[in-house]
Amino acid sequence: MASSVRFTVTPIRAEDLPDTPPDTHTHARVRFGSRESVSRSEASAGVTTSDTPDQERGDGDGVKLSSVYINNSHAVDDDDFYDRNLALFEEEMDTRPKVSSLLNRLANYTNLTQGAREHEEAESIGEKRKPRKSPQMGTFMGVYLPCLQNIFGVILFLRLTWVVGTAGVLQALCIVFICCCCTLLTAISMSAIATNGVVPAGGSYFMISRSLGPEFGGAVGSCFYLGTTFAGSMYILGAVEILLMYIAPGAAIFVSDGPDGEAAAMLNNMRVYGSIFLVLMSLLVFVGVKYVNKLASVFLACVIVSIVSIYTGALVSAFSPPSFPVCMLGNRSLSQHELKDGQCGKLMLRDSLVQETANFSESLNGTEAPPVTAGALEKSTDLWRHFCNSSELNAVCDEYFQHNNVTEINGLPGLASGRIAENLWSSYSAKGDVLERGSQRSAHSPAVSNHYPYVFADITTSFTLLVGIFFPSVTGIMAGSNRSGDLKDAQRSIPIGTILAILTTSLVYLSCVLLFGCCVEGVVLRDKFGDSVKGNLVVGTLSWPSPWVIVIGSFFSTCGAGLQSLTGAPRLLQAIAKDNIIPFLRVFGHGKANGEPTWALLLTAVLAELGILIASLDLVAPILSMFFLMCYLFVNLACALQTLLRTPNWRPRFSYYHWALSFLGMVICLALMFISSWYYAIVAMVIAGMIYKYIEYHGAEKEWGDGIRGLSLSAARFALLRLEEGPPHTKNWRPQLLVLLKLDEDAHVKSPRLLTFASQLKAGKGLTIVGTVIPGNFLQTYGEALAAEQTLRHLMEKERVKGFVHCIVAQKPREGISHMIQSSGLGGMRHNTVVMGWPLAWRQSEDPQSWKTFINTVRVTTTAHLALLVPKNISLFPSNSEPCTEGFIDVWWIVHDGGMLMLLPFLLRQHKVWRKCSMRIFTVAQMEDNSIQMKKDLATFLYHLRIDAHVEVVEMHDSDISAYTYERTLMMEQRSQMLRQMRLSKSDREREAQLVKDRNSMLRLTSIGSDEDEDTDGPEKSSDHRRVHMTWTKDRALQLLSNTHTHTHTASCCSTPEGFRDMLNIRPDQSNVRRMHTAVKLNEVIVNKSHDARLVLLNMPGPPRNTDGDENYMEFLEVLTEGLERVLLVRGGGSEVITIYS
């Protein structure tokens, strides 16, 4: 009875531990009663130790036991093996360390996940680690501010005002609320996953891959990488747009002469400057990430200052609205870029005439002045020349220009103006539409030419488009989880910092929507590039004290966000490449000597250049929205899956999560994907699906304890329980194979084509179990069994067979096979068909038990009601790369045993090797049968079975037994008698066998091995099971003479070599003669009809009930299949496997 030991482990926070140099060894103690055992870290933990031999063992333990009494073979760590209280476990210390050792390793934790095999292997490398600084970053600096910097971006400054003006305040609030809810629910799920263990480099990729498996992890990680890369493109395009539109418009390289080419010129400018920006940023990242990190705080300060200036400007506008006049023609806004003279009017007074008129009026001393005509006092403006194509006042002008007045309104009426009532509702437009003020009606609305100085809509807008454009402004919530290794208390900081950052940014976005709707005129909000306010950034008009605060701040913040993306994306790709789950990405796991991902940075720059070549911020934003949404979807799926499966390792410290919230977040992500752009969503899913299938078929196999595996186990359990409810219906029957393979002394498979044939029969469907029996003792041959399993797995991978390996160690092969047939499978998922090879050269084999094992397996499968397939001449069967271009698959249907002979050719023809072969079915008719009617009935049966085959009925006439049959039977029985009853040495046996060969010219007995019967176990012997002694001795001869009283005359006369010749005069048994006659006649007919067939399927007769005739049974099968190149012997399991009913 084992005694139990109770001990308590008190968790200690990292900051409460004393600072210990990495090379100094820390002792972890576990108290057992009143004694105390102290252990050092094991060498396998990967920590370099500098312990001295005279280091103290503990308090009061005394000196170590003398090595005289203990075998000191394990001298790596003496304390682990000299502990008095754990002597029972000392031989397993290398695989099962003491609890104190485990706790010591946890105390020396180095921010690598415990339990991950790849990290434990990395720790075991005996490299001396550099001293690590203890992480000191808290929630505010380590999580909150980085998340703010990544979430706030280009969309806030360049597109949020346009989204509010186009969608209206109500729908804009809805867009912001949905997107923020999506990220908040994702952050809750991410917090649960991040606090369930340590998240190293890779962030969301690591969380998804370790929660959902390498296939999902690789697919979603690749999508997240693409999203981060295109985010870099979006930020660079935003920075270029700010530079060319608002900072230095004159820096444009391509300039259009007319309005038709302005858009194309702008796109080309974006491409050129975007490429230049990308090269400069990539070089900065390549030179050193430390410079990027140093600039991050400056960029974050720019973002905060810009946002503060927006709120300040909104409050100031309530008391003194800034002056940003907007020129309107009717209800249409005009672009002030085109008005060179700055006059918002149709006509203006001549300067000289105005002065003369004033002087003349003064000279009249108040008397009435003569009238002055309009033509004399006024001249046309640039606006007049645009709409009338002339500066003359009598020119013919545009109809809308003639019927509507030119007015000037303030673009920013202020917080107290009540403009929110007009801006509540949406104002979507098509590409090329003129931006109009919603509160006024146009007198006339004819077709509009783009040569007029209106402000036009550059793209067709809709609610779904705005969702896709806005969503990137709420991404970036993973910044905190990516820095878990630098946090003082990651389990506490990640949830608090991430959720607070999302709440802060959500509040800013929602309040900005309301402020923009209250302070800015609607037609200005819809002006994407600020043409109506003299080319100013629209959000900049609201800032205080100057629009340049927003312009400069947004420029630097977008540059900083682009640098962060170009820094993070290569590291994400490097993490995927180092996991080695996508083989063609391995090269990107390498980098500079300091670990910087050089090749990954190069690929990232190339992909980012593709985004820059698109050259439109509004087209790039939906692309990265898809990739981020897919990533967030799987984060929510991972959390919901782990929660519902109740995985034992699912113990997150963050407790404010629920599977329903994760499921809701997953639904919102999926809905947003199809709302924003359904075709982009399909493309993203196709990319992820292709990567998933690639990893599944060609990637490295990883076992990360993921949730998909747990889901598979739950689904498998449910399916197995459902299968237990009843046997499968005939319509659902398919061969579930147990393939028995034999290994040679070097653990190589003797007949690998057997597995090839099984793969052709299965075509990737159903259950396949590949089994083998290792002779010996399990305790001694366990290593050989593992090696055999690996051999079979490699062969299955080579043959593309999906299935399981079952290896059994048994003293006797026949017993091992019997146990395997009985125990393989689980519940309803069990094999129903056994495939095994034909015992080659069983007559000449030195191992006479091969055919005995074969017959025993036939009997076991028959008893278990299993089908049996025995390919003969398996080495001649085609491989998967050798398709049969033509030929026949012949089925010889002699007896009906469930329809296996009909089903197997149909299944084989599903495979490419046998697809072009035609099917022929032969059946045998006796004299009393009506062969014509049989053929009609068989054709009808095949028609109802929906099987296309040629039918032929072969008539077998009664004939006398030929001399050949009689002679063949006689030779068979003589050989059997010799092997069963002779007690001769090998040389004597060969000499006497030569006499038989001389008399019977067809006897091919050349060498007979020992007949040691494996059925006898131990020293016990019986009269029915006798061991064969290879040496003839005098004692053995006397023993045989003494046994003549209990044996027949035939046996006694054969007990001595001299009596052997009497056996040549025996007469064959009549039942054996009849069986041999049947085998010879059938073989003649089969060879005559099917000598050119690619494959012959044949009913396999059952073994005799009397075991004395086992060797005769093998001879019958040999005669039956003689002269045929490829034969498949089929024995049904006793149940119907094919039906004519639907």
PDB file of C-alpha atoms in Angstrom, residues 221-398:
ATOM      1  CA  GLY A 221      -1.557  33.478 -39.642  1.00  0.00           C
ATOM      2  CA  SER A 222      -0.817  33.917 -43.333  1.00  0.00           C
ATOM      3  CA  CYS A 223      -3.969  36.011 -43.741  1.00  0.00           C
ATOM      4  CA  PHE A 224      -3.010  38.094 -40.717  1.00  0.00           C
ATOM      5  CA  TYR A 225       0.436  38.599 -42.224  1.00  0.00           C
ATOM      6  CA  LEU A 226      -1.095  39.742 -45.515  1.00  0.00           C
ATOM      7  CA  GLY A 227      -3.427  42.062 -43.622  1.00  0.00           C
ATOM      8  CA  THR A 228      -0.544  43.619 -41.699  1.00  0.00           C
ATOM      9  CA  THR A 229       1.452  44.012 -44.927  1.00  0.00           C
ATOM     10  CA  PHE A 230      -1.405  45.721 -46.746  1.00  0.00           C
ATOM     11  CA  ALA A 231      -1.949  47.884 -43.675  1.00  0.00           C
ATOM     12  CA  GLY A 232       1.574  49.157 -44.240  1.00  0.00           C
ATOM     13  CA  SER A 233       0.582  49.962 -47.828  1.00  0.00           C
ATOM     14  CA  MET A 234      -2.515  51.787 -46.619  1.00  0.00           C
ATOM     15  CA  TYR A 235      -0.557  53.901 -44.124  1.00  0.00           C
ATOM     16  CA  ILE A 236       2.047  54.792 -46.753  1.00  0.00           C
ATOM     17  CA  LEU A 237      -0.665  55.800 -49.225  1.00  0.00           C
ATOM     18  CA  GLY A 238      -2.267  57.916 -46.495  1.00  0.00           C
ATOM     19  CA  ALA A 239       1.017  59.656 -45.789  1.00  0.00           C
ATOM     20  CA  VAL A 240       1.542  60.338 -49.506  1.00  0.00           C
ATOM     21  CA  GLU A 241      -2.010  61.670 -49.819  1.00  0.00           C
ATOM     22  CA  ILE A 242      -1.428  64.086 -46.945  1.00  0.00           C
ATOM     23  CA  LEU A 243       1.872  65.181 -48.477  1.00  0.00           C
ATOM     24  CA  LEU A 244       0.558  65.794 -52.005  1.00  0.00           C
ATOM     25  CA  MET A 245      -2.865  67.144 -51.090  1.00  0.00           C
ATOM     26  CA  TYR A 246      -2.279  69.308 -48.047  1.00  0.00           C
ATOM     27  CA  ILE A 247       1.441  69.854 -47.359  1.00  0.00           C
ATOM     28  CA  ALA A 248       3.154  70.247 -50.744  1.00  0.00           C
ATOM     29  CA  PRO A 249       0.689  70.095 -53.677  1.00  0.00           C
ATOM     30  CA  GLY A 250       3.367  71.493 -55.940  1.00  0.00           C
ATOM     31  CA  ALA A 251       5.522  68.398 -55.427  1.00  0.00           C
ATOM     32  CA  ALA A 252       3.379  66.390 -57.827  1.00  0.00           C
ATOM     33  CA  ILE A 253       5.388  64.870 -60.653  1.00  0.00           C
ATOM     34  CA  PHE A 254       2.468  64.119 -62.957  1.00  0.00           C
ATOM     35  CA  VAL A 255       0.171  67.068 -63.709  1.00  0.00           C
ATOM     36  CA  SER A 256      -2.922  66.904 -65.915  1.00  0.00           C
ATOM     37  CA  ASP A 257      -3.898  69.700 -68.292  1.00  0.00           C
ATOM     38  CA  GLY A 258      -7.595  68.934 -68.102  1.00  0.00           C
ATOM     39  CA  PRO A 259     -10.018  67.571 -65.490  1.00  0.00           C
ATOM     40  CA  ASP A 260     -10.307  64.246 -67.296  1.00  0.00           C
ATOM     41  CA  GLY A 261      -6.752  63.215 -66.474  1.00  0.00           C
ATOM     42  CA  GLU A 262      -6.554  64.507 -62.924  1.00  0.00           C
ATOM     43  CA  ALA A 263      -7.462  61.169 -61.315  1.00  0.00           C
ATOM     44  CA  ALA A 264      -4.940  59.224 -63.377  1.00  0.00           C
ATOM     45  CA  ALA A 265      -2.197  61.760 -62.669  1.00  0.00           C
ATOM     46  CA  MET A 266      -2.929  61.591 -58.961  1.00  0.00           C
ATOM     47  CA  LEU A 267      -2.744  57.765 -58.985  1.00  0.00           C
ATOM     48  CA  ASN A 268       0.626  57.878 -60.718  1.00  0.00           C
ATOM     49  CA  ASN A 269       1.912  60.384 -58.185  1.00  0.00           C
ATOM     50  CA  MET A 270       0.728  58.094 -55.387  1.00  0.00           C
ATOM     51  CA  ARG A 271       2.554  55.153 -56.943  1.00  0.00           C
ATOM     52  CA  VAL A 272       5.836  56.996 -57.365  1.00  0.00           C
ATOM     53  CA  TYR A 273       5.912  58.658 -53.976  1.00  0.00           C
ATOM     54  CA  GLY A 274       4.500  55.555 -52.281  1.00  0.00           C
ATOM     55  CA  SER A 275       7.320  53.443 -53.709  1.00  0.00           C
ATOM     56  CA  ILE A 276       9.883  55.996 -52.525  1.00  0.00           C
ATOM     57  CA  PHE A 277       8.362  56.040 -49.029  1.00  0.00           C
ATOM     58  CA  LEU A 278       8.317  52.232 -48.961  1.00  0.00           C
ATOM     59  CA  VAL A 279      12.004  51.977 -49.873  1.00  0.00           C
ATOM     60  CA  LEU A 280      13.008  54.526 -47.241  1.00  0.00           C
ATOM     61  CA  MET A 281      10.917  52.881 -44.514  1.00  0.00           C
ATOM     62  CA  SER A 282      12.188  49.402 -45.415  1.00  0.00           C
ATOM     63  CA  LEU A 283      15.773  50.641 -45.215  1.00  0.00           C
ATOM     64  CA  LEU A 284      15.066  52.154 -41.796  1.00  0.00           C
ATOM     65  CA  VAL A 285      13.601  48.892 -40.559  1.00  0.00           C
ATOM     66  CA  PHE A 286      16.531  46.972 -42.031  1.00  0.00           C
ATOM     67  CA  VAL A 287      19.120  49.223 -40.395  1.00  0.00           C
ATOM     68  CA  GLY A 288      17.639  48.735 -36.971  1.00  0.00           C
ATOM     69  CA  VAL A 289      14.319  48.255 -35.254  1.00  0.00           C
ATOM     70  CA  LYS A 290      15.614  50.176 -32.255  1.00  0.00           C
ATOM     71  CA  TYR A 291      15.291  53.396 -34.238  1.00  0.00           C
ATOM     72  CA  VAL A 292      11.695  52.564 -35.069  1.00  0.00           C
ATOM     73  CA  ASN A 293      10.954  51.899 -31.404  1.00  0.00           C
ATOM     74  CA  LYS A 294      12.558  55.191 -30.400  1.00  0.00           C
ATOM     75  CA  LEU A 295      10.431  57.091 -32.910  1.00  0.00           C
ATOM     76  CA  ALA A 296       7.260  55.302 -31.775  1.00  0.00           C
ATOM     77  CA  SER A 297       6.822  57.590 -28.763  1.00  0.00           C
ATOM     78  CA  VAL A 298       7.172  60.666 -31.011  1.00  0.00           C
ATOM     79  CA  PHE A 299       4.535  59.346 -33.395  1.00  0.00           C
ATOM     80  CA  LEU A 300       2.209  58.521 -30.517  1.00  0.00           C
ATOM     81  CA  ALA A 301       2.607  62.061 -29.181  1.00  0.00           C
ATOM     82  CA  CYS A 302       1.612  63.393 -32.618  1.00  0.00           C
ATOM     83  CA  VAL A 303      -1.560  61.300 -32.553  1.00  0.00           C
ATOM     84  CA  ILE A 304      -2.540  62.460 -29.061  1.00  0.00           C
ATOM     85  CA  VAL A 305      -1.849  66.118 -29.835  1.00  0.00           C
ATOM     86  CA  SER A 306      -3.903  65.897 -33.024  1.00  0.00           C
ATOM     87  CA  ILE A 307      -6.897  64.352 -31.257  1.00  0.00           C
ATOM     88  CA  VAL A 308      -6.726  66.900 -28.440  1.00  0.00           C
ATOM     89  CA  SER A 309      -6.674  69.716 -30.996  1.00  0.00           C
ATOM     90  CA  ILE A 310      -9.891  68.337 -32.551  1.00  0.00           C
ATOM     91  CA  TYR A 311     -11.736  68.423 -29.237  1.00  0.00           C
ATOM     92  CA  THR A 312     -10.349  71.845 -28.413  1.00  0.00           C
ATOM     93  CA  GLY A 313     -11.366  73.228 -31.789  1.00  0.00           C
ATOM     94  CA  ALA A 314     -14.883  71.805 -31.414  1.00  0.00           C
ATOM     95  CA  LEU A 315     -15.303  73.525 -28.034  1.00  0.00           C
ATOM     96  CA  VAL A 316     -13.903  76.820 -29.349  1.00  0.00           C
ATOM     97  CA  SER A 317     -16.278  76.703 -32.337  1.00  0.00           C
ATOM     98  CA  ALA A 318     -19.231  76.899 -29.979  1.00  0.00           C
ATOM     99  CA  PHE A 319     -18.209  80.455 -29.089  1.00  0.00           C
ATOM    100  CA  SER A 320     -16.277  81.691 -32.112  1.00  0.00           C
ATOM    101  CA  PRO A 321     -16.638  79.541 -35.209  1.00  0.00           C
ATOM    102  CA  PRO A 322     -13.595  79.652 -37.509  1.00  0.00           C
ATOM    103  CA  SER A 323     -14.028  81.220 -40.912  1.00  0.00           C
ATOM    104  CA  PHE A 324     -13.906  78.681 -43.717  1.00  0.00           C
ATOM    105  CA  PRO A 325     -16.245  80.092 -46.422  1.00  0.00           C
ATOM    106  CA  VAL A 326     -17.709  77.651 -48.920  1.00  0.00           C
ATOM    107  CA  CYS A 327     -18.853  78.882 -52.308  1.00  0.00           C
ATOM    108  CA  MET A 328     -22.214  77.473 -53.419  1.00  0.00           C
ATOM    109  CA  LEU A 329     -23.998  77.630 -56.767  1.00  0.00           C
ATOM    110  CA  GLY A 330     -27.566  76.914 -55.854  1.00  0.00           C
ATOM    111  CA  ASN A 331     -27.198  73.913 -53.581  1.00  0.00           C
ATOM    112  CA  ARG A 332     -24.014  72.686 -55.261  1.00  0.00           C
ATOM    113  CA  SER A 333     -20.599  73.196 -53.764  1.00  0.00           C
ATOM    114  CA  LEU A 334     -17.842  74.679 -55.876  1.00  0.00           C
ATOM    115  CA  SER A 335     -14.177  73.781 -55.859  1.00  0.00           C
ATOM    116  CA  GLN A 336     -12.175  76.837 -54.888  1.00  0.00           C
ATOM    117  CA  HIS A 337      -9.067  75.380 -56.525  1.00  0.00           C
ATOM    118  CA  GLU A 338     -10.520  76.466 -59.871  1.00  0.00           C
ATOM    119  CA  LEU A 339     -11.333  80.051 -58.776  1.00  0.00           C
ATOM    120  CA  LYS A 340      -8.004  81.739 -59.354  1.00  0.00           C
ATOM    121  CA  ASP A 341      -9.299  85.191 -58.468  1.00  0.00           C
ATOM    122  CA  GLY A 342     -10.835  83.974 -55.225  1.00  0.00           C
ATOM    123  CA  GLN A 343     -14.183  85.602 -56.071  1.00  0.00           C
ATOM    124  CA  CYS A 344     -17.296  83.693 -55.078  1.00  0.00           C
ATOM    125  CA  GLY A 345     -19.682  85.411 -57.465  1.00  0.00           C
ATOM    126  CA  LYS A 346     -20.747  85.691 -61.063  1.00  0.00           C
ATOM    127  CA  LEU A 347     -19.628  89.335 -61.540  1.00  0.00           C
ATOM    128  CA  MET A 348     -17.436  91.806 -59.752  1.00  0.00           C
ATOM    129  CA  LEU A 349     -17.101  95.600 -59.908  1.00  0.00           C
ATOM    130  CA  ARG A 350     -14.317  97.178 -61.927  1.00  0.00           C
ATOM    131  CA  ASP A 351     -11.859  98.810 -59.534  1.00  0.00           C
ATOM    132  CA  SER A 352     -11.326 102.070 -61.542  1.00  0.00           C
ATOM    133  CA  LEU A 353     -14.987 102.657 -62.170  1.00  0.00           C
ATOM    134  CA  VAL A 354     -15.859 102.147 -58.547  1.00  0.00           C
ATOM    135  CA  GLN A 355     -13.422 104.908 -57.500  1.00  0.00           C
ATOM    136  CA  GLU A 356     -14.635 107.374 -60.181  1.00  0.00           C
ATOM    137  CA  THR A 357     -18.278 106.826 -59.289  1.00  0.00           C
ATOM    138  CA  ALA A 358     -17.581 107.537 -55.659  1.00  0.00           C
ATOM    139  CA  ASN A 359     -15.794 110.863 -56.421  1.00  0.00           C
ATOM    140  CA  PHE A 360     -18.520 112.010 -58.779  1.00  0.00           C
ATOM    141  CA  SER A 361     -21.211 111.364 -56.172  1.00  0.00           C
ATOM    142  CA  GLU A 362     -19.392 113.501 -53.635  1.00  0.00           C
ATOM    143  CA  SER A 363     -19.165 116.469 -56.071  1.00  0.00           C
ATOM    144  CA  LEU A 364     -22.913 116.574 -56.539  1.00  0.00           C
ATOM    145  CA  ASN A 365     -23.323 117.413 -52.836  1.00  0.00           C
ATOM    146  CA  GLY A 366     -26.015 114.938 -52.231  1.00  0.00           C
ATOM    147  CA  THR A 367     -27.950 115.462 -55.452  1.00  0.00           C
ATOM    148  CA  GLU A 368     -29.114 112.338 -57.331  1.00  0.00           C
ATOM    149  CA  ALA A 369     -26.397 110.877 -59.528  1.00  0.00           C
ATOM    150  CA  PRO A 370     -27.053 109.787 -63.078  1.00  0.00           C
ATOM    151  CA  PRO A 371     -27.661 106.042 -63.422  1.00  0.00           C
ATOM    152  CA  VAL A 372     -24.702 103.789 -64.204  1.00  0.00           C
ATOM    153  CA  THR A 373     -25.312 100.620 -66.232  1.00  0.00           C
ATOM    154  CA  ALA A 374     -24.251  97.178 -64.985  1.00  0.00           C
ATOM    155  CA  GLY A 375     -22.059  96.654 -67.989  1.00  0.00           C
ATOM    156  CA  ALA A 376     -20.143  99.800 -67.168  1.00  0.00           C
ATOM    157  CA  LEU A 377     -19.475  98.929 -63.512  1.00  0.00           C
ATOM    158  CA  GLU A 378     -19.049  95.095 -63.518  1.00  0.00           C
ATOM    159  CA  LYS A 379     -16.735  92.527 -65.052  1.00  0.00           C
ATOM    160  CA  SER A 380     -16.854  88.731 -65.189  1.00  0.00           C
ATOM    161  CA  THR A 381     -15.150  86.433 -62.678  1.00  0.00           C
ATOM    162  CA  ASP A 382     -13.343  83.128 -63.113  1.00  0.00           C
ATOM    163  CA  LEU A 383     -16.582  81.435 -62.164  1.00  0.00           C
ATOM    164  CA  TRP A 384     -18.343  83.237 -65.064  1.00  0.00           C
ATOM    165  CA  ARG A 385     -15.648  82.161 -67.505  1.00  0.00           C
ATOM    166  CA  HIS A 386     -15.957  78.493 -66.412  1.00  0.00           C
ATOM    167  CA  PHE A 387     -19.726  78.320 -66.918  1.00  0.00           C
ATOM    168  CA  CYS A 388     -20.010  80.653 -69.931  1.00  0.00           C
ATOM    169  CA  ASN A 389     -16.764  79.745 -71.712  1.00  0.00           C
ATOM    170  CA  SER A 390     -16.160  83.454 -72.209  1.00  0.00           C
ATOM    171  CA  SER A 391     -15.427  86.587 -70.214  1.00  0.00           C
ATOM    172  CA  GLU A 392     -18.079  88.584 -72.107  1.00  0.00           C
ATOM    173  CA  LEU A 393     -21.152  89.509 -70.113  1.00  0.00           C
ATOM    174  CA  ASN A 394     -23.490  88.714 -72.991  1.00  0.00           C
ATOM    175  CA  ALA A 395     -22.152  85.173 -73.463  1.00  0.00           C
ATOM    176  CA  VAL A 396     -24.450  82.143 -73.387  1.00  0.00           C
ATOM    177  CA  CYS A 397     -24.000  80.423 -70.001  1.00  0.00           C
ATOM    178  CA  ASP A 398     -24.920  77.108 -68.506  1.00  0.00           C
TER     179      ASP A 398
END
